[in-house]
Amino acid sequence: MGYTATRGRLEGDVRGTLEQWLPSRLAPDGHTDFAISEFSAPDAGYSGKTVFFTASWLNADGERSEHALVLRTQATDHQLFTEPDSVRQAEVMRILGRHPGVPTPTIVLTERNSSVLGAPFYLMRRVHGRTPSDVPSWHKRGWTTELSASERESLCDNALRALVAVHRVDDQADLEFLRGPDTEGTPLERYVAGVRRWFDRSSDDLVAGRDILAAALTELEDHAPAADVETVVWGDARVGNMSFADDLSVAALFDWETASTGPPDIDLGWWLMFERYLCEALGFTRLPGVPDDDETVRKYVEFGGRLIGDISYFQLLAAVVLSLITNRLALLLVRDGLDADTARSYPTTAVGLAEQYYREHLHRRSRQQ
């Protein structure tokens, strides 16, 4: 999840450490003159420490080999999620990247031993492409606003097709890896139970929305759709976690920290909620070519996606999760020097959405009874 903010800094001489540690793990036998460029960092992102660099060396034949890489270290001082695991995220990308239509960055190596850089980390090859911005919203500023309506439609269609491809993954070994040891209840019940545990752990630290989130969670627990459907749940499915090539095809899918399993509606509900969070909730209007909620659902189904029930339930579920994330984010932003009012605006907007979805869902359910 991207936010423009002070990021956790890499501690110590990371570049020097990697210059000593990487050659035997990255370069071929017989190489010489191994070097690492200066680091650069993305403008946004708050769930991990990320830097870009180039590693190069002379091969045995004297030809220089250069590789654009991304170093992603596990957050230890500013994690948004309760149980960060950067190595698991890398393994998820390795697993899913084998499936048709699911492009993920190539993982170069993983290291779980914290003694190397002070935290687990992984290296992946840098993907050349453009990613729509969260802050400022891609609905208002940036390269996406310079596209034609037909180009934006193509971007959104390609993004939805990639999401459908994620949801087509049905390899049982892969699902078992993502599921973990918990097998009690349906996949949706397990997912909601995890959100409940998250809320209970963080309830005392919430800066906005405790009462409405508690009520929404009770609604979600008491009125979950009865379906035992399980596929990959990305957990942060949206165009802002995709890199697009020059032709607007999807070059890579990023940010798999919260990948799990469940019905595909979880991801589509998040997709719909997050676009409203970045657009209408901020007072913006969808740009020509960007589908509204109904059109997004229609196209998802047209492209081969299958849904189990009332999407309003899953939009509410998504808004509750975003509210928990942004509440945590607000605390971290204040700690890192941002004024409290600005920091609080993130969870306030998310909680406002949660309340809106809660009222809409109650109204829809009452009409169906």
Short mmCIF file of C-alpha atoms in Angstrom, two decimals:
data_model
loop_
_atom_site.label_atom_id
_atom_site.label_comp_id
_atom_site.label_asym_id
_atom_site.label_seq_id
_atom_site.Cartn_x
_atom_site.Cartn_y
_atom_site.Cartn_z
CA MET A 1 0.00 0.00 0.00
CA GLY A 2 1.62 3.21 -1.09
CA TYR A 3 1.69 6.46 0.83
CA THR A 4 4.07 9.39 0.45
CA ALA A 5 5.72 9.43 3.83
CA THR A 6 8.99 9.15 5.66
CA ARG A 7 10.06 5.58 5.14
CA GLY A 8 11.95 3.36 7.51
CA ARG A 9 15.64 3.81 6.81
CA LEU A 10 18.08 1.02 6.15
CA GLU A 11 20.43 0.88 9.08
CA GLY A 12 24.20 0.62 8.78
CA ASP A 13 26.37 0.27 5.70
CA VAL A 14 23.94 -1.85 3.68
CA ARG A 15 25.64 -1.10 0.38
CA GLY A 16 29.02 -2.12 1.76
CA THR A 17 27.59 -5.27 3.28
CA LEU A 18 25.97 -6.29 0.01
CA GLU A 19 29.16 -5.65 -1.93
CA GLN A 20 30.81 -8.29 0.27
CA TRP A 21 27.87 -10.68 0.63
CA LEU A 22 26.34 -10.71 -2.85
CA PRO A 23 29.14 -11.65 -5.30
CA SER A 24 29.25 -15.35 -4.46
CA ARG A 25 25.45 -15.54 -4.52
CA LEU A 26 24.75 -13.43 -7.58
CA ALA A 27 27.70 -13.38 -9.96
CA PRO A 28 29.09 -16.41 -11.88
CA ASP A 29 32.40 -18.07 -11.14
CA GLY A 30 35.35 -16.26 -12.65
CA HIS A 31 33.81 -12.79 -12.46
CA THR A 32 35.78 -9.72 -11.40
CA ASP A 33 35.14 -6.08 -10.52
CA PHE A 34 31.82 -6.60 -8.74
CA ALA A 35 30.15 -3.26 -7.96
CA ILE A 36 26.87 -1.89 -6.63
CA SER A 37 25.50 1.48 -7.66
CA GLU A 38 24.21 4.10 -5.26
CA PHE A 39 20.77 3.34 -3.86
CA SER A 40 17.60 5.15 -4.88
CA ALA A 41 14.17 4.80 -3.32
CA PRO A 42 10.57 4.94 -4.57
CA ASP A 43 8.51 7.98 -3.65
CA ALA A 44 5.83 6.03 -1.86
CA GLY A 45 5.21 2.92 0.16
CA TYR A 46 5.10 2.23 3.87
CA SER A 47 4.89 -1.48 4.47
CA GLY A 48 8.53 -2.33 3.85
CA LYS A 49 11.92 -0.80 3.17
CA THR A 50 12.64 -0.73 -0.56
CA VAL A 51 15.64 0.51 -2.54
CA PHE A 52 16.69 0.27 -6.18
CA PHE A 53 20.24 -0.35 -7.34
CA THR A 54 22.27 -1.89 -10.14
CA ALA A 55 24.74 -4.74 -9.59
CA SER A 56 27.45 -5.20 -12.20
CA TRP A 57 30.57 -7.27 -12.79
CA LEU A 58 32.99 -8.36 -15.47
CA ASN A 59 32.39 -11.88 -16.75
CA ALA A 60 35.25 -14.24 -17.44
CA ASP A 61 35.22 -13.12 -21.09
CA GLY A 62 35.68 -9.48 -20.02
CA GLU A 63 32.14 -8.40 -20.87
CA ARG A 64 30.36 -6.31 -18.23
CA SER A 65 27.02 -7.65 -16.98
CA GLU A 66 24.53 -5.25 -15.38
CA HIS A 67 21.37 -6.11 -13.46
CA ALA A 68 18.72 -3.66 -12.21
CA LEU A 69 17.55 -4.96 -8.84
CA VAL A 70 15.17 -4.13 -6.02
CA LEU A 71 16.05 -4.81 -2.39
CA ARG A 72 13.07 -5.26 -0.11
CA THR A 73 13.75 -5.68 3.61
CA GLN A 74 11.19 -6.64 6.21
CA ALA A 75 9.86 -3.77 8.28
CA THR A 76 10.87 -3.87 11.91
CA ASP A 77 10.02 -0.33 13.02
CA HIS A 78 7.03 0.71 10.92
CA GLN A 79 5.08 -2.39 9.93
CA LEU A 80 1.46 -1.83 8.91
CA PHE A 81 0.57 -5.50 9.27
CA THR A 82 0.61 -7.49 12.46
CA GLU A 83 2.89 -10.25 11.20
CA PRO A 84 5.21 -8.99 8.43
CA ASP A 85 7.07 -11.72 6.53
CA SER A 86 9.06 -10.50 3.55
CA VAL A 87 10.42 -13.93 2.65
CA ARG A 88 6.92 -15.39 2.49
CA GLN A 89 5.92 -12.54 0.17
CA ALA A 90 8.80 -13.43 -2.15
CA GLU A 91 7.75 -17.09 -2.13
CA VAL A 92 4.19 -16.08 -2.98
CA MET A 93 5.47 -14.18 -6.01
CA ARG A 94 7.59 -17.15 -7.07
CA ILE A 95 4.61 -19.49 -6.81
CA LEU A 96 2.05 -17.31 -8.53
CA GLY A 97 4.40 -16.13 -11.26
CA ARG A 98 4.40 -19.65 -12.68
CA HIS A 99 0.73 -19.39 -13.61
CA PRO A 100 -0.55 -18.03 -16.95
CA GLY A 101 -1.49 -14.36 -16.93
CA VAL A 102 -0.01 -13.68 -13.46
CA PRO A 103 3.20 -11.70 -14.07
CA THR A 104 5.24 -11.17 -10.92
CA PRO A 105 8.76 -9.82 -10.49
CA THR A 106 11.53 -12.39 -10.79
CA ILE A 107 12.87 -13.24 -7.34
CA VAL A 108 16.66 -13.39 -7.37
CA LEU A 109 17.22 -14.57 -3.81
CA THR A 110 15.74 -14.54 -0.32
CA GLU A 111 17.46 -14.36 3.05
CA ARG A 112 15.64 -15.05 6.31
CA ASN A 113 18.72 -14.67 8.51
CA SER A 114 18.54 -11.21 10.13
CA SER A 115 22.28 -11.14 10.82
CA VAL A 116 23.05 -10.01 7.27
CA LEU A 117 21.08 -6.74 7.08
CA GLY A 118 19.32 -6.65 10.43
CA ALA A 119 16.07 -8.10 9.05
CA PRO A 120 14.94 -10.73 6.53
CA PHE A 121 15.00 -9.52 2.93
CA TYR A 122 14.75 -10.48 -0.70
CA LEU A 123 16.10 -9.29 -4.03
CA MET A 124 14.06 -9.15 -7.21
CA ARG A 125 14.68 -7.93 -10.71
CA ARG A 126 13.38 -4.45 -11.35
CA VAL A 127 10.39 -4.32 -13.67
CA HIS A 128 10.35 -1.56 -16.26
CA GLY A 129 6.93 0.01 -16.33
CA ARG A 130 4.71 2.66 -14.79
CA THR A 131 2.52 2.31 -11.72
CA PRO A 132 -0.57 4.45 -11.02
CA SER A 133 -0.13 6.65 -7.96
CA ASP A 134 -2.01 6.52 -4.65
CA VAL A 135 -0.76 9.90 -3.39
CA PRO A 136 -1.64 11.97 -5.32
CA SER A 137 -4.52 9.85 -6.54
CA TRP A 138 -4.14 8.48 -10.05
CA HIS A 139 -7.70 9.66 -10.65
CA LYS A 140 -6.51 13.27 -10.29
CA ARG A 141 -2.83 13.58 -11.23
CA GLY A 142 0.02 11.77 -12.89
CA TRP A 143 0.58 9.89 -16.13
CA THR A 144 -2.81 8.20 -16.03
CA THR A 145 -4.56 11.57 -16.42
CA GLU A 146 -2.63 12.16 -19.64
CA LEU A 147 -3.98 9.02 -21.31
CA SER A 148 -6.94 9.09 -23.65
CA ALA A 149 -10.25 7.64 -22.51
CA SER A 150 -9.71 4.55 -24.66
CA GLU A 151 -6.21 4.09 -23.22
CA ARG A 152 -7.52 4.30 -19.66
CA GLU A 153 -10.21 1.79 -20.55
CA SER A 154 -7.53 -0.53 -21.92
CA LEU A 155 -5.44 -0.12 -18.76
CA CYS A 156 -8.40 -0.96 -16.53
CA ASP A 157 -9.45 -3.90 -18.71
CA ASN A 158 -5.94 -5.35 -18.68
CA ALA A 159 -5.78 -4.91 -14.91
CA LEU A 160 -9.07 -6.75 -14.40
CA ARG A 161 -7.96 -9.57 -16.70
CA ALA A 162 -4.85 -9.98 -14.54
CA LEU A 163 -7.05 -10.19 -11.44
CA VAL A 164 -9.18 -12.87 -13.09
CA ALA A 165 -5.99 -14.80 -13.89
CA VAL A 166 -4.99 -14.67 -10.22
CA HIS A 167 -8.37 -16.09 -9.27
CA ARG A 168 -8.05 -18.92 -11.78
CA VAL A 169 -5.11 -20.41 -9.86
CA ASP A 170 -6.38 -23.71 -8.49
CA ASP A 171 -3.21 -25.67 -7.81
CA GLN A 172 -3.90 -27.34 -4.46
CA ALA A 173 -0.29 -27.18 -3.27
CA ASP A 174 -0.19 -23.46 -3.94
CA LEU A 175 -3.48 -22.90 -2.15
CA GLU A 176 -2.26 -24.95 0.79
CA PHE A 177 0.86 -22.76 1.05
CA LEU A 178 -1.24 -19.59 1.04
CA ARG A 179 -3.84 -21.00 3.42
CA GLY A 180 -1.45 -21.93 6.17
CA PRO A 181 -2.31 -24.28 9.05
CA ASP A 182 -5.79 -22.91 9.81
CA THR A 183 -8.46 -25.13 8.22
CA GLU A 184 -11.43 -24.57 10.54
CA GLY A 185 -14.54 -23.14 8.88
CA THR A 186 -15.03 -22.00 5.32
CA PRO A 187 -12.33 -19.91 3.63
CA LEU A 188 -14.47 -16.79 4.06
CA GLU A 189 -15.11 -17.55 7.73
CA ARG A 190 -11.37 -17.95 8.28
CA TYR A 191 -10.67 -14.64 6.56
CA VAL A 192 -13.25 -12.76 8.60
CA ALA A 193 -12.00 -14.41 11.80
CA GLY A 194 -8.54 -13.09 10.98
CA VAL A 195 -9.91 -9.57 10.61
CA ARG A 196 -11.70 -9.95 13.95
CA ARG A 197 -8.44 -10.96 15.66
CA TRP A 198 -6.72 -7.98 14.06
CA PHE A 199 -9.44 -5.63 15.34
CA ASP A 200 -9.32 -7.09 18.85
CA ARG A 201 -5.54 -6.68 19.03
CA SER A 202 -5.58 -3.10 17.80
CA SER A 203 -8.85 -1.85 19.31
CA ASP A 204 -7.24 0.16 22.11
CA ASP A 205 -4.96 1.98 19.65
CA LEU A 206 -7.55 2.98 17.05
CA VAL A 207 -7.64 6.72 16.47
CA ALA A 208 -10.89 6.67 14.49
CA GLY A 209 -13.98 4.52 14.08
CA ARG A 210 -13.82 1.97 16.89
CA ASP A 211 -17.60 1.74 17.38
CA ILE A 212 -18.60 1.60 13.71
CA LEU A 213 -15.88 -0.94 12.95
CA ALA A 214 -17.07 -3.14 15.82
CA ALA A 215 -20.65 -2.96 14.52
CA ALA A 216 -19.53 -3.67 10.96
CA LEU A 217 -17.52 -6.69 12.06
CA THR A 218 -20.50 -8.11 13.92
CA GLU A 219 -22.58 -7.69 10.75
CA LEU A 220 -19.91 -9.43 8.70
CA GLU A 221 -19.70 -12.34 11.14
CA ASP A 222 -23.45 -12.78 11.52
CA HIS A 223 -24.38 -12.50 7.85
CA ALA A 224 -21.53 -14.04 5.87
CA PRO A 225 -22.55 -15.61 2.53
CA ALA A 226 -22.79 -19.38 2.79
CA ALA A 227 -20.22 -20.52 0.26
CA ASP A 228 -17.24 -22.84 0.55
CA VAL A 229 -15.23 -21.33 -2.31
CA GLU A 230 -11.45 -21.02 -2.17
CA THR A 231 -8.99 -19.41 -4.53
CA VAL A 232 -6.02 -17.07 -4.23
CA VAL A 233 -6.84 -13.85 -2.40
CA TRP A 234 -4.30 -11.17 -3.29
CA GLY A 235 -5.32 -9.04 -0.34
CA ASP A 236 -4.37 -5.73 -1.99
CA ALA A 237 -5.80 -6.09 -5.49
CA ARG A 238 -5.81 -2.76 -7.34
CA VAL A 239 -4.21 -0.96 -10.25
CA GLY A 240 -1.85 0.84 -7.84
CA ASN A 241 -0.12 -2.48 -7.22
CA MET A 242 0.44 -3.13 -10.91
CA SER A 243 3.19 -2.03 -13.26
CA PHE A 244 2.07 -1.28 -16.81
CA ALA A 245 4.23 -1.57 -19.92
CA ASP A 246 4.24 1.07 -22.66
CA ASP A 247 1.39 -0.71 -24.44
CA LEU A 248 -0.58 -0.68 -21.14
CA SER A 249 -0.35 -4.43 -20.70
CA VAL A 250 0.32 -5.57 -17.14
CA ALA A 251 4.06 -6.01 -16.61
CA ALA A 252 3.96 -7.12 -12.97
CA LEU A 253 1.76 -7.52 -9.90
CA PHE A 254 3.28 -6.27 -6.63
CA ASP A 255 2.69 -6.27 -2.87
CA TRP A 256 1.60 -9.71 -1.74
CA GLU A 257 2.10 -9.21 2.03
CA THR A 258 -1.47 -10.21 2.87
CA ALA A 259 -1.99 -12.94 0.28
CA SER A 260 -4.21 -15.75 1.53
CA THR A 261 -7.16 -17.78 0.28
CA GLY A 262 -10.89 -17.29 0.14
CA PRO A 263 -13.62 -16.41 -2.34
CA PRO A 264 -12.54 -14.09 -5.17
CA ASP A 265 -15.17 -11.56 -4.06
CA ILE A 266 -12.75 -10.49 -1.30
CA ASP A 267 -10.37 -9.06 -3.88
CA LEU A 268 -13.04 -7.52 -6.08
CA GLY A 269 -14.66 -5.92 -3.04
CA TRP A 270 -11.28 -4.43 -2.12
CA TRP A 271 -10.77 -3.24 -5.70
CA LEU A 272 -14.11 -1.43 -5.75
CA MET A 273 -13.68 0.04 -2.28
CA PHE A 274 -10.14 1.26 -2.90
CA GLU A 275 -11.04 3.07 -6.10
CA ARG A 276 -13.84 4.84 -4.27
CA TYR A 277 -11.33 5.68 -1.52
CA LEU A 278 -8.98 7.25 -4.08
CA CYS A 279 -11.69 8.95 -6.11
CA GLU A 280 -15.19 9.81 -4.87
CA ALA A 281 -14.21 9.81 -1.18
CA LEU A 282 -11.70 12.56 -2.01
CA GLY A 283 -14.22 14.56 -4.01
CA PHE A 284 -12.96 13.48 -7.45
CA THR A 285 -14.87 12.20 -10.48
CA ARG A 286 -13.93 9.12 -12.48
CA LEU A 287 -11.97 10.00 -15.57
CA PRO A 288 -13.43 8.98 -18.95
CA GLY A 289 -12.56 5.35 -19.60
CA VAL A 290 -12.41 4.36 -15.90
CA PRO A 291 -15.36 2.06 -15.09
CA ASP A 292 -17.70 2.64 -12.16
CA ASP A 293 -18.55 -0.12 -9.68
CA ASP A 294 -21.27 -1.76 -11.75
CA GLU A 295 -19.20 -1.72 -14.92
CA THR A 296 -16.18 -3.11 -13.08
CA VAL A 297 -18.22 -6.06 -11.78
CA ARG A 298 -19.73 -6.63 -15.23
CA LYS A 299 -16.32 -6.68 -16.89
CA TYR A 300 -14.79 -8.90 -14.23
CA VAL A 301 -17.49 -11.49 -14.98
CA GLU A 302 -17.18 -10.94 -18.74
CA PHE A 303 -13.44 -11.66 -18.53
CA GLY A 304 -14.12 -14.98 -16.81
CA GLY A 305 -14.32 -14.11 -13.12
CA ARG A 306 -16.88 -15.81 -10.87
CA LEU A 307 -18.47 -14.27 -7.79
CA ILE A 308 -20.31 -15.99 -4.97
CA GLY A 309 -22.74 -13.38 -3.67
CA ASP A 310 -23.67 -9.82 -2.76
CA ILE A 311 -20.63 -7.64 -3.53
CA SER A 312 -21.75 -5.04 -0.95
CA TYR A 313 -20.76 -7.49 1.79
CA PHE A 314 -17.23 -7.64 0.45
CA GLN A 315 -16.97 -3.88 -0.03
CA LEU A 316 -17.85 -3.49 3.64
CA LEU A 317 -15.28 -6.13 4.57
CA ALA A 318 -12.65 -4.28 2.53
CA ALA A 319 -13.46 -0.94 4.15
CA VAL A 320 -13.05 -2.45 7.62
CA VAL A 321 -9.63 -3.83 6.67
CA LEU A 322 -8.55 -0.49 5.17
CA SER A 323 -9.71 1.28 8.32
CA LEU A 324 -7.50 -0.97 10.45
CA ILE A 325 -4.52 -0.39 8.16
CA THR A 326 -4.94 3.38 8.03
CA ASN A 327 -5.44 3.62 11.78
CA ARG A 328 -2.06 1.96 12.21
CA LEU A 329 -0.62 4.19 9.50
CA ALA A 330 -1.79 7.33 11.32
CA LEU A 331 0.13 6.34 14.45
CA LEU A 332 3.29 5.70 12.44
CA LEU A 333 3.02 8.95 10.50
CA VAL A 334 2.68 10.98 13.70
CA ARG A 335 5.64 9.14 15.18
CA ASP A 336 7.65 10.02 12.08
CA GLY A 337 6.82 13.71 12.30
CA LEU A 338 3.60 14.29 10.33
CA ASP A 339 1.03 16.53 12.02
CA ALA A 340 -1.78 14.64 13.73
CA ASP A 341 -4.64 16.16 11.71
CA THR A 342 -3.12 15.15 8.38
CA ALA A 343 -2.26 11.68 9.66
CA ARG A 344 -5.77 11.23 11.02
CA SER A 345 -7.29 12.09 7.63
CA TYR A 346 -6.34 8.65 6.28
CA PRO A 347 -8.34 6.57 8.79
CA THR A 348 -11.11 9.19 8.93
CA THR A 349 -11.71 8.80 5.18
CA ALA A 350 -11.53 5.00 5.42
CA VAL A 351 -13.89 4.84 8.39
CA GLY A 352 -16.28 7.14 6.55
CA LEU A 353 -16.34 4.64 3.72
CA ALA A 354 -16.86 1.77 6.16
CA GLU A 355 -19.85 3.55 7.67
CA GLN A 356 -21.27 4.27 4.22
CA TYR A 357 -20.90 0.65 3.13
CA TYR A 358 -22.34 -0.52 6.45
CA ARG A 359 -25.52 1.53 5.94
CA GLU A 360 -25.79 0.44 2.31
CA HIS A 361 -25.37 -3.22 3.21
CA LEU A 362 -27.95 -3.07 6.01
CA HIS A 363 -30.40 -1.41 3.63
CA ARG A 364 -29.81 -3.99 0.91
CA ARG A 365 -30.13 -6.89 3.33
CA SER A 366 -33.36 -5.52 4.77
CA ARG A 367 -34.86 -5.28 1.27
CA GLN A 368 -33.95 -8.92 0.57
CA GLN A 369 -35.66 -10.25 3.69
#
